[in-house]
Short mmCIF file of C-alpha atoms in Angstrom, two decimals:
data_model
loop_
_atom_site.label_atom_id
_atom_site.label_comp_id
_atom_site.label_asym_id
_atom_site.label_seq_id
_atom_site.Cartn_x
_atom_site.Cartn_y
_atom_site.Cartn_z
CA MET A 128 25.50 5.43 -18.36
CA LYS A 129 26.57 8.23 -15.58
CA MET A 130 27.55 8.36 -12.06
CA ILE A 131 26.03 10.31 -9.61
CA ARG A 132 27.89 11.60 -7.31
CA ALA A 133 25.47 13.19 -4.78
CA ILE A 134 27.73 15.66 -1.05
CA VAL A 135 24.81 15.36 1.58
CA ARG A 136 24.42 16.82 4.70
CA PRO A 137 24.99 13.29 7.20
CA GLU A 138 21.39 13.88 8.89
CA LYS A 139 19.95 14.33 6.11
CA GLU A 140 21.37 11.20 4.33
CA ASN A 141 18.69 8.29 5.49
CA ASP A 142 16.32 10.55 3.62
CA VAL A 143 18.26 10.40 0.81
CA VAL A 144 18.60 7.19 0.97
CA LEU A 145 14.95 6.26 1.44
CA ALA A 146 13.52 8.43 -1.18
CA LEU A 147 15.89 6.73 -3.96
CA GLU A 148 14.36 3.10 -2.32
CA ALA A 149 11.07 4.51 -2.95
CA LYS A 150 12.48 5.51 -5.86
CA GLY A 151 13.37 1.95 -7.24
CA PHE A 152 16.64 3.41 -6.55
CA PRO A 153 18.08 1.37 -4.15
CA ALA A 154 22.09 0.19 -5.14
CA MET A 155 24.18 2.03 -3.79
CA THR A 156 27.16 3.23 -2.27
CA LYS A 157 27.80 5.55 0.24
CA MET A 158 31.21 6.93 1.71
CA ASN A 159 31.76 8.87 5.34
CA VAL A 160 34.08 11.85 3.75
CA PHE A 161 34.42 15.77 5.18
CA GLY A 162 34.71 18.89 2.81
CA ARG A 163 34.54 22.70 2.87
CA GLY A 164 32.53 24.60 0.25
CA LYS A 165 32.54 27.98 -1.33
CA GLN A 166 31.82 29.79 2.42
CA LYS A 167 35.51 27.78 3.24
CA GLY A 168 34.01 26.24 6.11
CA ILE A 169 32.05 27.50 8.92
CA THR A 170 32.93 30.47 11.64
CA VAL A 171 31.02 30.16 14.87
CA GLY A 172 32.38 31.76 17.35
CA PRO A 173 36.08 32.01 17.97
CA ILE A 174 36.06 28.08 15.91
CA HIS A 175 36.93 28.16 12.09
CA TYR A 176 35.44 24.61 10.49
CA ASP A 177 36.32 23.91 7.84
CA GLU A 178 36.57 19.82 6.98
CA LEU A 179 33.02 19.48 7.58
CA PRO A 180 31.37 16.19 8.08
CA LYS A 181 29.17 15.32 4.36
CA VAL A 182 27.87 12.01 2.87
CA MET A 183 28.63 10.74 -0.36
CA LEU A 184 26.37 9.07 -1.85
CA MET A 185 27.44 7.44 -5.54
CA ILE A 186 24.62 6.10 -7.38
CA VAL A 187 24.99 4.98 -11.11
CA VAL A 188 21.65 4.82 -12.96
CA GLU A 189 20.83 5.11 -16.60
CA ASP A 190 21.27 7.76 -18.86
CA ASN A 191 17.16 8.19 -19.20
CA GLU A 192 17.15 8.04 -15.34
CA SER A 193 19.70 10.23 -14.04
CA PRO A 194 17.64 13.29 -13.96
CA ALA A 195 15.06 11.82 -12.13
CA VAL A 196 17.46 10.52 -9.42
CA ILE A 197 19.32 14.59 -9.36
CA ASP A 198 15.39 15.63 -9.09
CA VAL A 199 14.47 12.68 -6.26
CA ILE A 200 18.18 13.87 -3.79
CA ARG A 201 17.76 18.02 -4.51
CA GLN A 202 13.92 17.58 -3.13
CA SER A 203 15.13 14.69 -0.12
CA ALA A 204 18.96 16.60 0.76
CA TYR A 205 17.03 19.65 0.68
CA VAL A 206 17.87 22.16 4.08
CA GLY A 207 16.88 25.97 2.12
CA TYR A 208 21.30 27.28 4.10
CA GLU A 209 24.38 26.86 2.88
CA GLY A 210 26.15 23.14 3.10
CA ASP A 211 23.06 22.01 1.62
CA GLY A 212 25.98 19.30 -0.61
CA LYS A 213 25.97 19.01 -4.41
CA VAL A 214 25.71 16.66 -6.91
CA PHE A 215 28.26 15.45 -9.80
CA VAL A 216 27.22 13.58 -11.97
CA SER A 217 30.31 11.81 -14.95
CA PRO A 218 30.58 9.29 -17.54
CA VAL A 219 30.45 6.26 -17.09
CA THR A 220 31.10 3.85 -19.96
CA GLU A 221 30.46 0.17 -18.59
CA SER A 222 30.16 -1.58 -16.40
CA TYR A 223 29.75 -5.07 -14.69
CA THR A 224 28.23 -7.46 -12.05
CA ILE A 225 30.78 -9.59 -10.74
CA ARG A 226 28.93 -11.97 -9.66
CA THR A 227 27.85 -13.13 -13.07
CA GLY A 228 30.62 -11.41 -14.34
CA THR A 229 27.94 -9.69 -17.09
CA ARG A 230 28.73 -6.81 -18.61
CA SER A 231 26.52 -3.46 -19.82
CA GLU A 232 26.66 -0.07 -21.02
CA MET B 18 43.45 7.52 -22.73
CA LEU B 19 43.10 6.72 -19.62
CA VAL B 20 40.30 4.61 -18.33
CA GLU B 21 39.77 4.84 -14.01
CA ILE B 22 38.16 1.05 -13.16
CA THR B 23 36.07 1.77 -10.05
CA ALA B 24 35.37 -1.74 -8.08
CA VAL B 25 32.67 -2.23 -5.27
CA ILE B 26 34.30 -5.05 -4.12
CA ARG B 27 34.34 -7.50 -0.24
CA ARG B 28 36.21 -6.87 2.79
CA ASP B 29 38.12 -9.91 2.50
CA LYS B 30 38.78 -10.40 -0.90
CA VAL B 31 41.14 -6.32 -1.19
CA ALA B 32 44.69 -8.24 -0.38
CA PRO B 33 43.74 -11.82 -3.40
CA THR B 34 42.95 -8.46 -5.61
CA MET B 35 46.30 -6.99 -5.39
CA ARG B 36 47.86 -9.37 -5.64
CA ALA B 37 46.39 -10.02 -8.15
CA LEU B 38 46.84 -7.67 -9.86
CA ASP B 39 50.17 -7.33 -9.09
CA ASN B 40 51.48 -10.43 -10.79
CA LEU B 41 49.98 -8.04 -13.78
CA GLY B 42 52.29 -5.56 -12.18
CA LEU B 43 49.62 -2.87 -11.96
CA GLY B 44 50.40 -2.01 -8.04
CA SER B 45 49.17 1.19 -8.00
CA MET B 46 45.52 1.58 -6.12
CA THR B 47 43.59 3.54 -3.74
CA ILE B 48 40.59 1.69 -1.91
CA ALA B 49 38.24 3.27 0.22
CA THR B 50 35.64 1.95 2.85
CA VAL B 51 32.31 2.35 1.55
CA SER B 52 29.20 1.13 2.28
CA GLY B 53 26.93 -0.24 0.02
CA ARG B 54 24.10 -1.86 -1.31
CA GLY B 55 22.84 -3.58 -3.65
CA ARG B 56 19.69 -4.34 -6.40
CA GLN B 57 18.01 -6.39 -2.78
CA GLY B 58 18.10 -3.33 -1.00
CA GLY B 59 20.73 -4.53 1.49
CA ASN B 60 20.05 -8.26 4.25
CA ILE B 61 19.18 -9.87 6.57
CA MET B 62 21.92 -10.74 8.96
CA THR B 63 21.59 -14.59 9.46
CA ASP B 64 25.35 -16.04 8.95
CA ILE B 65 27.74 -12.68 11.40
CA ASP B 66 24.51 -12.98 14.14
CA ARG B 67 23.55 -16.67 14.38
CA GLU B 68 22.02 -15.84 17.51
CA VAL B 69 19.15 -14.31 16.42
CA PRO B 70 16.92 -16.96 13.84
CA ALA B 71 15.75 -15.27 11.03
CA GLU B 72 12.39 -17.13 10.62
CA TYR B 73 13.52 -18.04 6.58
CA GLU B 74 9.32 -18.76 5.77
CA SER B 75 8.78 -15.03 5.98
CA VAL B 76 12.16 -14.62 4.09
CA SER B 77 11.20 -15.99 1.38
CA LYS B 78 8.13 -13.33 1.11
CA ILE B 79 11.02 -10.61 0.59
CA THR B 80 10.53 -10.08 -2.19
CA LYS B 81 7.17 -9.26 -2.18
CA HIS B 82 8.60 -5.99 -0.63
CA LEU B 83 10.83 -2.86 -0.67
CA THR B 84 13.80 -4.28 0.28
CA PRO B 85 15.14 -7.49 2.84
CA ALA B 86 16.28 -5.08 4.58
CA SER B 87 13.12 -2.90 5.03
CA PHE B 88 10.69 -5.91 5.39
CA ALA B 89 12.96 -7.16 8.33
CA LEU B 90 12.66 -4.49 10.31
CA SER B 91 9.19 -3.98 9.85
CA HIS B 92 8.86 -6.83 10.57
CA SER B 93 11.33 -7.76 13.31
CA LEU B 94 12.44 -10.63 11.95
CA THR B 95 16.32 -10.27 12.46
CA ARG B 96 18.54 -8.28 12.74
CA PRO B 97 18.52 -6.16 9.04
CA VAL B 98 21.56 -5.26 7.80
CA PHE B 99 20.97 -2.02 5.66
CA TRP B 100 24.69 -1.57 4.43
CA VAL B 101 27.05 -3.73 3.67
CA PRO B 102 29.99 -3.10 4.50
CA LYS B 103 33.08 -3.08 1.19
CA ARG B 104 36.30 -2.05 -0.07
CA MET B 105 36.19 0.67 -3.49
CA LEU B 106 39.16 -0.15 -5.64
CA THR B 107 40.09 2.48 -7.66
CA ILE B 108 42.87 1.94 -10.27
CA VAL B 109 43.93 4.16 -13.24
CA VAL B 110 44.80 2.15 -16.25
CA PRO B 111 45.62 2.61 -19.65
CA SER B 112 42.89 2.14 -21.85
CA PRO B 113 44.30 -1.16 -23.31
CA MET B 114 44.50 -3.17 -20.72
CA LYS B 115 40.93 -2.13 -19.47
CA ASP B 116 39.57 -5.49 -19.99
CA ASP B 117 42.65 -7.14 -18.82
CA VAL B 118 41.91 -6.21 -15.00
CA VAL B 119 37.76 -6.50 -15.87
CA ASP B 120 39.04 -9.82 -15.94
CA LEU B 121 41.16 -10.50 -14.05
CA ILE B 122 38.93 -9.06 -10.30
CA VAL B 123 35.66 -10.72 -12.16
CA SER B 124 37.87 -13.77 -11.81
CA THR B 125 39.23 -13.27 -8.47
CA ASN B 126 36.07 -11.73 -6.85
CA GLN B 127 33.27 -14.12 -8.42
CA THR B 128 32.36 -16.06 -5.19
CA GLY B 129 29.19 -16.46 -6.79
CA TRP B 130 26.35 -15.38 -4.25
CA MET B 131 24.85 -11.68 -3.63
CA GLY B 132 27.06 -8.30 -2.83
CA ASP B 133 30.08 -9.84 -5.50
CA GLY B 134 29.95 -5.94 -6.10
CA LYS B 135 29.77 -3.70 -9.27
CA ILE B 136 33.02 -2.64 -12.19
CA PHE B 137 32.24 0.64 -13.68
CA VAL B 138 34.57 1.92 -16.05
CA SER B 139 34.75 5.75 -16.87
CA PRO B 140 37.19 8.01 -18.79
CA ILE B 141 39.82 9.68 -17.26
CA GLU B 142 40.21 13.23 -19.29
CA GLU B 143 43.22 14.13 -17.56
CA SER B 144 46.36 12.62 -14.84
CA LEU B 145 49.59 14.09 -13.77
CA ARG B 146 51.97 12.94 -11.08
CA ILE B 147 52.70 15.38 -8.56
CA ARG B 148 56.44 15.37 -7.82
CA THR B 149 57.97 15.32 -11.43
CA GLY B 150 54.89 17.30 -13.45
CA GLU B 151 54.53 14.25 -15.88
CA ARG B 152 51.50 14.52 -17.95
CA GLY B 153 49.15 11.07 -19.64
CA THR B 154 49.94 7.33 -20.15
CA SER B 155 54.38 8.21 -17.85
CA SER B 156 52.10 9.12 -14.99
CA ILE B 157 50.92 6.50 -13.68
#
């Protein structure tokens, strides 16, 4: 399994979630995070912002599903400007459903 | 070898889980406030908001729809809950202890109802205690 962590614009969160849901990936965890990228934040007039609010979506899927999920996120979170966010993929060796205690690899 | 155990659990189960882990000798963890949704894609608020009665006949049709929450919204059933408030515990343990910790989390958090949560186990390549610079198993 793969854990996909996508850091997206808060205003794009709903689009991403609905797009994933439509493709059959309704299960995910989201959290509000702050981040900055390669540009070290943004400067608007005299003020420099280096803690930009973002939403992190965490989705765990089977290995063969991860390219599809990444595609969906790329299309739905895309604006075309700096700050669109990042997607990170990491391995998950096993997962458990607490309600039933079943294990899956 | 270290593994990271990420558990997304009910909010009211954090304290029992911490107590149970303390008994196992594992006190250290990171707790984050997150929102989650499972395979059902959210839920319908019936227990929380009793003033808005749910139409159970319509609720039974929900499985035919995308998610319970989107169905509830389109049919103005009752208040849809797209995101359920959850707590995420991140615990890094030596890999031999993994099964004990997972069993413990499962047994303390199991209620048998949807929304009990998930546990994910993933490998940790490197770990470092910032204060002393210790690495590996001795750093946790």
